[in-house]
Short mmCIF file of N, CA and C and ligand atoms in Angstrom, two decimals:
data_model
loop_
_atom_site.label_atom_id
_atom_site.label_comp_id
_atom_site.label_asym_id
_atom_site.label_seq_id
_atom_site.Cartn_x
_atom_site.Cartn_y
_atom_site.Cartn_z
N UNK A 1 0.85 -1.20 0.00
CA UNK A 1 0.00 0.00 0.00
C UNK A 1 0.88 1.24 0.00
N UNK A 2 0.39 1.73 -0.88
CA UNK A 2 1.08 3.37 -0.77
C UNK A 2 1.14 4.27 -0.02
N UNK A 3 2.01 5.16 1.23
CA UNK A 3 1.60 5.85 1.56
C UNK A 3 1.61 7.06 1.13
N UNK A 4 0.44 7.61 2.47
CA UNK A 4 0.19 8.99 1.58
C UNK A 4 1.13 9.94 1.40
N UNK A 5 1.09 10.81 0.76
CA UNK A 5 2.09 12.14 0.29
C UNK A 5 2.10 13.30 1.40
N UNK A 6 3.07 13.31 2.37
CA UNK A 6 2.85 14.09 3.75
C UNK A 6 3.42 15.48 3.23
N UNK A 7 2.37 16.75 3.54
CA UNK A 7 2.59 17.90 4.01
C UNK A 7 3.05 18.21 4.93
N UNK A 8 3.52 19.29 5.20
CA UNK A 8 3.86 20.20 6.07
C UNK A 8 3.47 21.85 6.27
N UNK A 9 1.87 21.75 7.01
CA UNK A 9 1.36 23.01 6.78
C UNK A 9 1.80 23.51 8.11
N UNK A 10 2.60 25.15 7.34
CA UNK A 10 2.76 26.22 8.92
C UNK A 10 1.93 27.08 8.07
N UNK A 11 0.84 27.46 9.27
CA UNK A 11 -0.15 28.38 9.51
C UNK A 11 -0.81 28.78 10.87
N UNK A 12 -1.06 29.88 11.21
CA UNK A 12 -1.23 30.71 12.27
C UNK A 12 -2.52 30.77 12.57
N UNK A 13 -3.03 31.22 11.88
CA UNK A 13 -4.32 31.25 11.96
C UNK A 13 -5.28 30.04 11.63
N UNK A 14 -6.36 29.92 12.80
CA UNK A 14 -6.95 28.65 12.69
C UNK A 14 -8.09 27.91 11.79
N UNK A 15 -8.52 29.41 11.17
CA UNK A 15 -9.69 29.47 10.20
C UNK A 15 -8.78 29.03 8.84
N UNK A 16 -7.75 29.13 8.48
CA UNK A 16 -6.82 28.78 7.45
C UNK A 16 -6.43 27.64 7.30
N UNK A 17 -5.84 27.15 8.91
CA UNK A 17 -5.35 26.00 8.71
C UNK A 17 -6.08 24.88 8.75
N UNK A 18 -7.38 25.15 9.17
CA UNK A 18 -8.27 24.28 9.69
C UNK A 18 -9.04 23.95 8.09
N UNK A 19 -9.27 25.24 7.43
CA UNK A 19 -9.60 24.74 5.69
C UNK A 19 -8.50 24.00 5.14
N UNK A 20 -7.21 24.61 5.01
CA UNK A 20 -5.99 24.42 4.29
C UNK A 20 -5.96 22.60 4.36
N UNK A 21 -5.86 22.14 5.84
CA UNK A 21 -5.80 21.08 6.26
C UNK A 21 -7.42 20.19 6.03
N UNK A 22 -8.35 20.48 5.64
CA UNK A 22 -9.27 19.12 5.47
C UNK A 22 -9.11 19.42 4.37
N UNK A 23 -9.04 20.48 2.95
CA UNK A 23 -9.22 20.29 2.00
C UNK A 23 -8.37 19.09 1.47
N UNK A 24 -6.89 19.17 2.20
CA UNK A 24 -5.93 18.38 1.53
C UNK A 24 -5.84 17.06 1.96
N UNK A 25 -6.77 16.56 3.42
CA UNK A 25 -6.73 15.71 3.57
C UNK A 25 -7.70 14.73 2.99
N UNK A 26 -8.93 16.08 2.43
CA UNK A 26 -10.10 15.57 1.37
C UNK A 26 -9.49 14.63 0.25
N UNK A 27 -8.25 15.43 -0.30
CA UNK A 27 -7.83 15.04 -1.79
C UNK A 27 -6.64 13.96 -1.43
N UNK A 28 -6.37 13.42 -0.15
CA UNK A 28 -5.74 12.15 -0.16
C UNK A 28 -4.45 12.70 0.54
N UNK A 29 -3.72 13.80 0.77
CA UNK A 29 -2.19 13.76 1.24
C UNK A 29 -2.73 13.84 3.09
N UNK A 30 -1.49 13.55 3.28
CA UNK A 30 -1.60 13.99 4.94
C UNK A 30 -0.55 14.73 5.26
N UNK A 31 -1.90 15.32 6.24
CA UNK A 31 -1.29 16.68 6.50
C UNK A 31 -0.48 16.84 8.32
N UNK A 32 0.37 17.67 8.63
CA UNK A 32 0.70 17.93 9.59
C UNK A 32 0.96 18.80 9.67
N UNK A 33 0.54 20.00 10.85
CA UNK A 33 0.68 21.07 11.10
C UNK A 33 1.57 21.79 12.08
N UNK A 34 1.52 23.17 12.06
CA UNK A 34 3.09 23.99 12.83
C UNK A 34 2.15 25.34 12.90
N UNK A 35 2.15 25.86 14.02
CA UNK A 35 1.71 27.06 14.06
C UNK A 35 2.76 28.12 14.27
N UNK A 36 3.90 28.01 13.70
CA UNK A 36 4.73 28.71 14.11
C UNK A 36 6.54 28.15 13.95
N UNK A 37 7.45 29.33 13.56
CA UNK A 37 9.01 28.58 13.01
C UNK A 37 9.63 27.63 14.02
N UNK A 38 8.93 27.66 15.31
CA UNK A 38 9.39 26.09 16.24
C UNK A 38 8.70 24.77 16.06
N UNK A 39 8.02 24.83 15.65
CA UNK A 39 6.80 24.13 15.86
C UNK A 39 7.34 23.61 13.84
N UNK A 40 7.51 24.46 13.26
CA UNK A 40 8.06 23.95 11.76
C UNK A 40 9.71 22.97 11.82
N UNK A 41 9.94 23.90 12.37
CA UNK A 41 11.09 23.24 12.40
C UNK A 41 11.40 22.07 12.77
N UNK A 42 10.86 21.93 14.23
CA UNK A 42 10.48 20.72 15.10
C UNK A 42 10.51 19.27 14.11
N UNK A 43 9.05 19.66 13.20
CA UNK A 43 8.29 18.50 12.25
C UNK A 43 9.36 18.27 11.32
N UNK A 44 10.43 19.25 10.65
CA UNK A 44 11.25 18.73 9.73
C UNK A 44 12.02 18.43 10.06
N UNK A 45 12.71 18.38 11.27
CA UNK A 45 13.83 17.48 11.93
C UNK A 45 13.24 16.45 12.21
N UNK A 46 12.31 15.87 12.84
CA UNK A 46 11.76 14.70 13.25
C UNK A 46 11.78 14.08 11.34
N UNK A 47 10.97 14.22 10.57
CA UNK A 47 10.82 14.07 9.45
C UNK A 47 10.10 14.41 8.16
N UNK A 48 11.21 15.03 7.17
CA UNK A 48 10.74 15.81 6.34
C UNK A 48 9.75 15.60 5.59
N UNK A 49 8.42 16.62 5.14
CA UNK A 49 7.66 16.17 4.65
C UNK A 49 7.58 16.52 2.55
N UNK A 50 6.91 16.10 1.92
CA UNK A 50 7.05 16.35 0.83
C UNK A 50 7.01 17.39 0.16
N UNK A 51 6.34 18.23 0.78
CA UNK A 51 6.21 19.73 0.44
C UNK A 51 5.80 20.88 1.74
N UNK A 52 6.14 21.79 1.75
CA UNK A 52 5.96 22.59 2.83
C UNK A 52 4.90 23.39 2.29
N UNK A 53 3.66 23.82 3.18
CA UNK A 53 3.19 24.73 2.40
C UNK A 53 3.33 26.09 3.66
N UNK A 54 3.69 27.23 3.40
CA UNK A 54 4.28 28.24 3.89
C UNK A 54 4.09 29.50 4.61
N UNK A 55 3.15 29.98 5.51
CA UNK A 55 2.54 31.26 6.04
C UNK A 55 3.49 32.10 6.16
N UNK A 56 3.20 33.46 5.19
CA UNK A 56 4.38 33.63 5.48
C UNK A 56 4.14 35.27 6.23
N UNK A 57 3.17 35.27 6.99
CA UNK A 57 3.20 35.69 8.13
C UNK A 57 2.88 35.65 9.64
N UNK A 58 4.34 35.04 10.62
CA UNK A 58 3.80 34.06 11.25
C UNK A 58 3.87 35.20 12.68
N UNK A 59 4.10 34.19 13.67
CA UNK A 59 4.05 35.30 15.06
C UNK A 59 5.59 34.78 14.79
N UNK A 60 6.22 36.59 15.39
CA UNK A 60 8.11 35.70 15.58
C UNK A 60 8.46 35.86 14.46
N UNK A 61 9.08 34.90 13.68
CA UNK A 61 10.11 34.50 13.07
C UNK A 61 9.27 33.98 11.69
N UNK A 62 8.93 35.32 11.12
CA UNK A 62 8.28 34.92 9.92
C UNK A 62 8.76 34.11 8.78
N UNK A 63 7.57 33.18 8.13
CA UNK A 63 8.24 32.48 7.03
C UNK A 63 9.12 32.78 6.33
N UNK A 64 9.17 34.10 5.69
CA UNK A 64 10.36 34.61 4.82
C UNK A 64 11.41 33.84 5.53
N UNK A 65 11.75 34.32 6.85
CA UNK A 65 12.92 34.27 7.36
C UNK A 65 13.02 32.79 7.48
N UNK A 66 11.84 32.18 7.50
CA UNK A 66 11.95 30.50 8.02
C UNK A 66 12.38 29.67 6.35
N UNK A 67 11.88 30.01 5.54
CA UNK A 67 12.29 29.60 4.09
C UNK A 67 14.00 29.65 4.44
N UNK A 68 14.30 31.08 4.51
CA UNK A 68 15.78 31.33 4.18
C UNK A 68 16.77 30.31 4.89
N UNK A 69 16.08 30.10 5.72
CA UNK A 69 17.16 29.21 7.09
C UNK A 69 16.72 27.87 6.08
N UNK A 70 15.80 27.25 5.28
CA UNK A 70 15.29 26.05 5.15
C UNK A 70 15.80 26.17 3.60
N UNK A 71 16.39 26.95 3.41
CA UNK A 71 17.52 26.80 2.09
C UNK A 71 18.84 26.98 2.20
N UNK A 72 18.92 26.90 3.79
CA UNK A 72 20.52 27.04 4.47
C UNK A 72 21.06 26.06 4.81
N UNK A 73 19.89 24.93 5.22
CA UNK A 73 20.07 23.39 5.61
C UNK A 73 20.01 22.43 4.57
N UNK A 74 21.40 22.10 4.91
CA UNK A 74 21.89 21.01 3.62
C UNK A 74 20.86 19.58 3.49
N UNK A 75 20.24 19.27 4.58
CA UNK A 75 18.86 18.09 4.27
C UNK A 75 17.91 19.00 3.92
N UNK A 76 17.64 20.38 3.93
CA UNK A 76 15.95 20.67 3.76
C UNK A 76 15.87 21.55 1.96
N UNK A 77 16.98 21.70 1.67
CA UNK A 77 17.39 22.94 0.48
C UNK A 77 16.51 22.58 -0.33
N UNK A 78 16.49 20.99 -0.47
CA UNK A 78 15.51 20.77 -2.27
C UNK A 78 14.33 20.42 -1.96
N UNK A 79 13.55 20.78 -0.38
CA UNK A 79 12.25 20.42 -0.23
C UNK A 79 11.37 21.66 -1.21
N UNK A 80 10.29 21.32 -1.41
CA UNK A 80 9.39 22.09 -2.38
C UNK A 80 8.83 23.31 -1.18
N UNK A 81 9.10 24.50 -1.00
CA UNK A 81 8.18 25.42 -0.11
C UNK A 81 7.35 26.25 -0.35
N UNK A 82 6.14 26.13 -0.79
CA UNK A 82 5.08 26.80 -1.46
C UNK A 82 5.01 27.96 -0.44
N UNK A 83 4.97 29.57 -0.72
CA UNK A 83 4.30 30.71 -0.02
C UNK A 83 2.75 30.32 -0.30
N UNK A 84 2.20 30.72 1.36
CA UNK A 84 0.55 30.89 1.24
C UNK A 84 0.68 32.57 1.94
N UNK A 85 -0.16 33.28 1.32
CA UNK A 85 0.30 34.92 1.77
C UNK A 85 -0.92 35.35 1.08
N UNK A 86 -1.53 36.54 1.92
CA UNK A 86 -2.09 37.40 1.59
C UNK A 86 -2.01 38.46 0.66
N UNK A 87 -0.35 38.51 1.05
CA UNK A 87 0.00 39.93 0.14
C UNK A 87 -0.13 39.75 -1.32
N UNK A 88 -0.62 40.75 -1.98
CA UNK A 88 -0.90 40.98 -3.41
C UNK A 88 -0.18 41.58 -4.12
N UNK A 89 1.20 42.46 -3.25
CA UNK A 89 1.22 43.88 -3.78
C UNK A 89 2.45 43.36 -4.55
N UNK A 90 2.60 44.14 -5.86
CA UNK A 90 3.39 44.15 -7.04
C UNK A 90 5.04 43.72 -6.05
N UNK A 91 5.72 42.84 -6.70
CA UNK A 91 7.01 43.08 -6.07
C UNK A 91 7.21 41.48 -5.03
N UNK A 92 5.93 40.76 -4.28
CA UNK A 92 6.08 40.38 -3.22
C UNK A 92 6.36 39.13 -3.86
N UNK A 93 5.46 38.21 -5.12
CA UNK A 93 5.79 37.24 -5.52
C UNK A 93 7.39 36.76 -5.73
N UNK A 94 8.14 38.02 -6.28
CA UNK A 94 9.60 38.54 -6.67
C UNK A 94 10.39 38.00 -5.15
N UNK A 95 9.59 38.90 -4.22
CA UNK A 95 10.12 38.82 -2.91
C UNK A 95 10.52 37.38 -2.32
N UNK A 96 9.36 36.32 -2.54
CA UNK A 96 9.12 35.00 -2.01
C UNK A 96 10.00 34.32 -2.82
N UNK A 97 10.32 34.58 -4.12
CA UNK A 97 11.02 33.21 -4.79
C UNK A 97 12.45 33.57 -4.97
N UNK A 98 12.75 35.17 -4.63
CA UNK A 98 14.40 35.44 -4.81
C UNK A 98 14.33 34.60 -2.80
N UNK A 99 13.56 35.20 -2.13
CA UNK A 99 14.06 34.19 -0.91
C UNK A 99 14.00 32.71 -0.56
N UNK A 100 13.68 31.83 -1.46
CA UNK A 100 13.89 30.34 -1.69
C UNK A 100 12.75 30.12 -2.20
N UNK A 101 11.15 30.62 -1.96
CA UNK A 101 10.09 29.54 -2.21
C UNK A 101 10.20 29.45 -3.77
N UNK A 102 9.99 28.00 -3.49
CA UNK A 102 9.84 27.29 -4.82
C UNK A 102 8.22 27.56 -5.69
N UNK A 103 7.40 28.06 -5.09
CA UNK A 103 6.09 28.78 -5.88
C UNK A 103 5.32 29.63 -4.80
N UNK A 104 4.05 29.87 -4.88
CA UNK A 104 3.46 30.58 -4.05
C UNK A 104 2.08 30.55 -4.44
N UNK A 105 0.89 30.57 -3.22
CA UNK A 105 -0.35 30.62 -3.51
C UNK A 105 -1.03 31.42 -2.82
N UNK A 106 -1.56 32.13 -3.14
CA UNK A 106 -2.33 33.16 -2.46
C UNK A 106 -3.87 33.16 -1.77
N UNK A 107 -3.79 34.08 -0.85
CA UNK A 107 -4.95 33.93 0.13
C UNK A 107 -5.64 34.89 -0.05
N UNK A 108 -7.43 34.65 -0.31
CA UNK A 108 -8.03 34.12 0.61
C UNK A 108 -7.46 32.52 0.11
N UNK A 109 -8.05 31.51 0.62
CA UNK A 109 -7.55 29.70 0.50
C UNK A 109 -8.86 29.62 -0.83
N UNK A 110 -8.26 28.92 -2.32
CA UNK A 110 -9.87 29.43 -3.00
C UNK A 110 -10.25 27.35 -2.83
N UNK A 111 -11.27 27.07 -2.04
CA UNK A 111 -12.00 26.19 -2.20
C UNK A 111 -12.16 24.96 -3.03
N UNK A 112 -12.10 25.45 -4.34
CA UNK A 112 -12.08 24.52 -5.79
C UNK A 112 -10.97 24.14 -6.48
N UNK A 113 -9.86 25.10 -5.62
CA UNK A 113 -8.80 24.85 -6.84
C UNK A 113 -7.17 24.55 -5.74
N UNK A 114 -7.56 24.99 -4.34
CA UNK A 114 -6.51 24.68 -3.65
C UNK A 114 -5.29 23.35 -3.46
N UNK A 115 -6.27 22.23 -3.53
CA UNK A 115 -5.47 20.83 -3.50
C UNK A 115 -5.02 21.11 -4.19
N UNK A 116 -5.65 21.15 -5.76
CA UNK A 116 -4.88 20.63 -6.97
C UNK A 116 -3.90 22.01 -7.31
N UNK A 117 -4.10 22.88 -6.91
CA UNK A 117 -2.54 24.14 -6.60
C UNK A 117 -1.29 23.73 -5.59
N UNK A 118 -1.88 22.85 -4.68
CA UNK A 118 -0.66 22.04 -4.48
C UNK A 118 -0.23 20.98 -4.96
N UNK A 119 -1.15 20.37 -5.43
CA UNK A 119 -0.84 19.02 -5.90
C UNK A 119 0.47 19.36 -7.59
N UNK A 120 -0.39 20.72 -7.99
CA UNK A 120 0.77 20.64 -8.95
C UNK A 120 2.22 21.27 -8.56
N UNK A 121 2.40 22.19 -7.43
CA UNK A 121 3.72 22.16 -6.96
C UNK A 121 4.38 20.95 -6.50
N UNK A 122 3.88 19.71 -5.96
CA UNK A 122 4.37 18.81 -5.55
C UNK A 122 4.61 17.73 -6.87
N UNK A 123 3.97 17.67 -7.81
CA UNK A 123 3.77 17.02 -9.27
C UNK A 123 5.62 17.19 -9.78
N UNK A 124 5.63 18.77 -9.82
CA UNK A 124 7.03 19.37 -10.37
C UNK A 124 7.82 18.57 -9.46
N UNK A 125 7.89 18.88 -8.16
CA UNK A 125 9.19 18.23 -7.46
C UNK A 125 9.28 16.91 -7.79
N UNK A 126 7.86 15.85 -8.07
CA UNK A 126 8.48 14.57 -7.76
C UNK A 126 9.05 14.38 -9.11
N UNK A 127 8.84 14.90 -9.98
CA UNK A 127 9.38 14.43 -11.48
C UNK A 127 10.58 14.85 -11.56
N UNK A 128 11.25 16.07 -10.66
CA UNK A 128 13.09 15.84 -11.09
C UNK A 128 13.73 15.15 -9.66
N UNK A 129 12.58 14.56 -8.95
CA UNK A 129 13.25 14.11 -8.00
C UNK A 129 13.69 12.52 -8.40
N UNK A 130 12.40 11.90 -9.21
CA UNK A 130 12.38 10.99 -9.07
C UNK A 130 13.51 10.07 -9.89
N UNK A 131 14.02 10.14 -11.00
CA UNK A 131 15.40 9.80 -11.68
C UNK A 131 15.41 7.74 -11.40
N UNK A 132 14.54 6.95 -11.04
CA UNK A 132 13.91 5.75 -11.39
C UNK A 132 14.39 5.11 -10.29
MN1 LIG B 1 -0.42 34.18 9.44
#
């Protein structure tokens, strides 16, 4: 049996994570959560998950800053770290991927199309990961 494809959702807020997390557990991955860059960190030392998905405004030690450290660590560099962010404003997408994330999805969380917005960031990683 296959197992499932484990996330790694950091999110702060509970109305977010609490969608973020059944949608994806709707569409089959499992999910585990971090409310915060200890609580992230924690889960990827214990064991890394397949894709991170990213708040990247947290209490403390905001994602930006938590990406940067998680492209500093020689086990975590080629994990996939999707930004989930509010911000809209011209410049910020620029902002997220010169600081490591590997894509970004924006909030509000849209309902219909969220899994499969991760599912295709995680699609990309496994195909140059996978090499047979
Ligand atoms: Mn937040």
């Amino acid at each position: 049996m296959r197992e499932p494809t484990r996330v790694l959702l950091v999110e702060d807020n509970e109305q977010n994570l609490e969608l973020a997390q059944f949608l994806l557990e709707e569409a089959g991955l499992s999910v585990e959560v971090a409310r915060n860059a200890f609580e992230a960190r924690s889960a990827l030392s214990r064991r890394p998950p397949a894709i991170v998905l990213m708040d990247i405004d947290l209490p403390g030690i905001d994602g930006l800053d938590l990406v940067m450290e998680i492209r500093r660590n020689q086990e975590w560099r080629r994990l996939p770290v999707v930004a989930l962010t509010a911000h809209a404003m011209r410049g910020d997408r620029e902002r997220f991927l010169a600081g490591g994330c590997s894509g970004y999805i924006s909030k509000p969380i849209q309902v219909a199309s969220f899994a499969t917005d991760v599912r295709r960031h995680l699609d990309g990683a496994e195909d140059s990961e996978d090499g047979g």
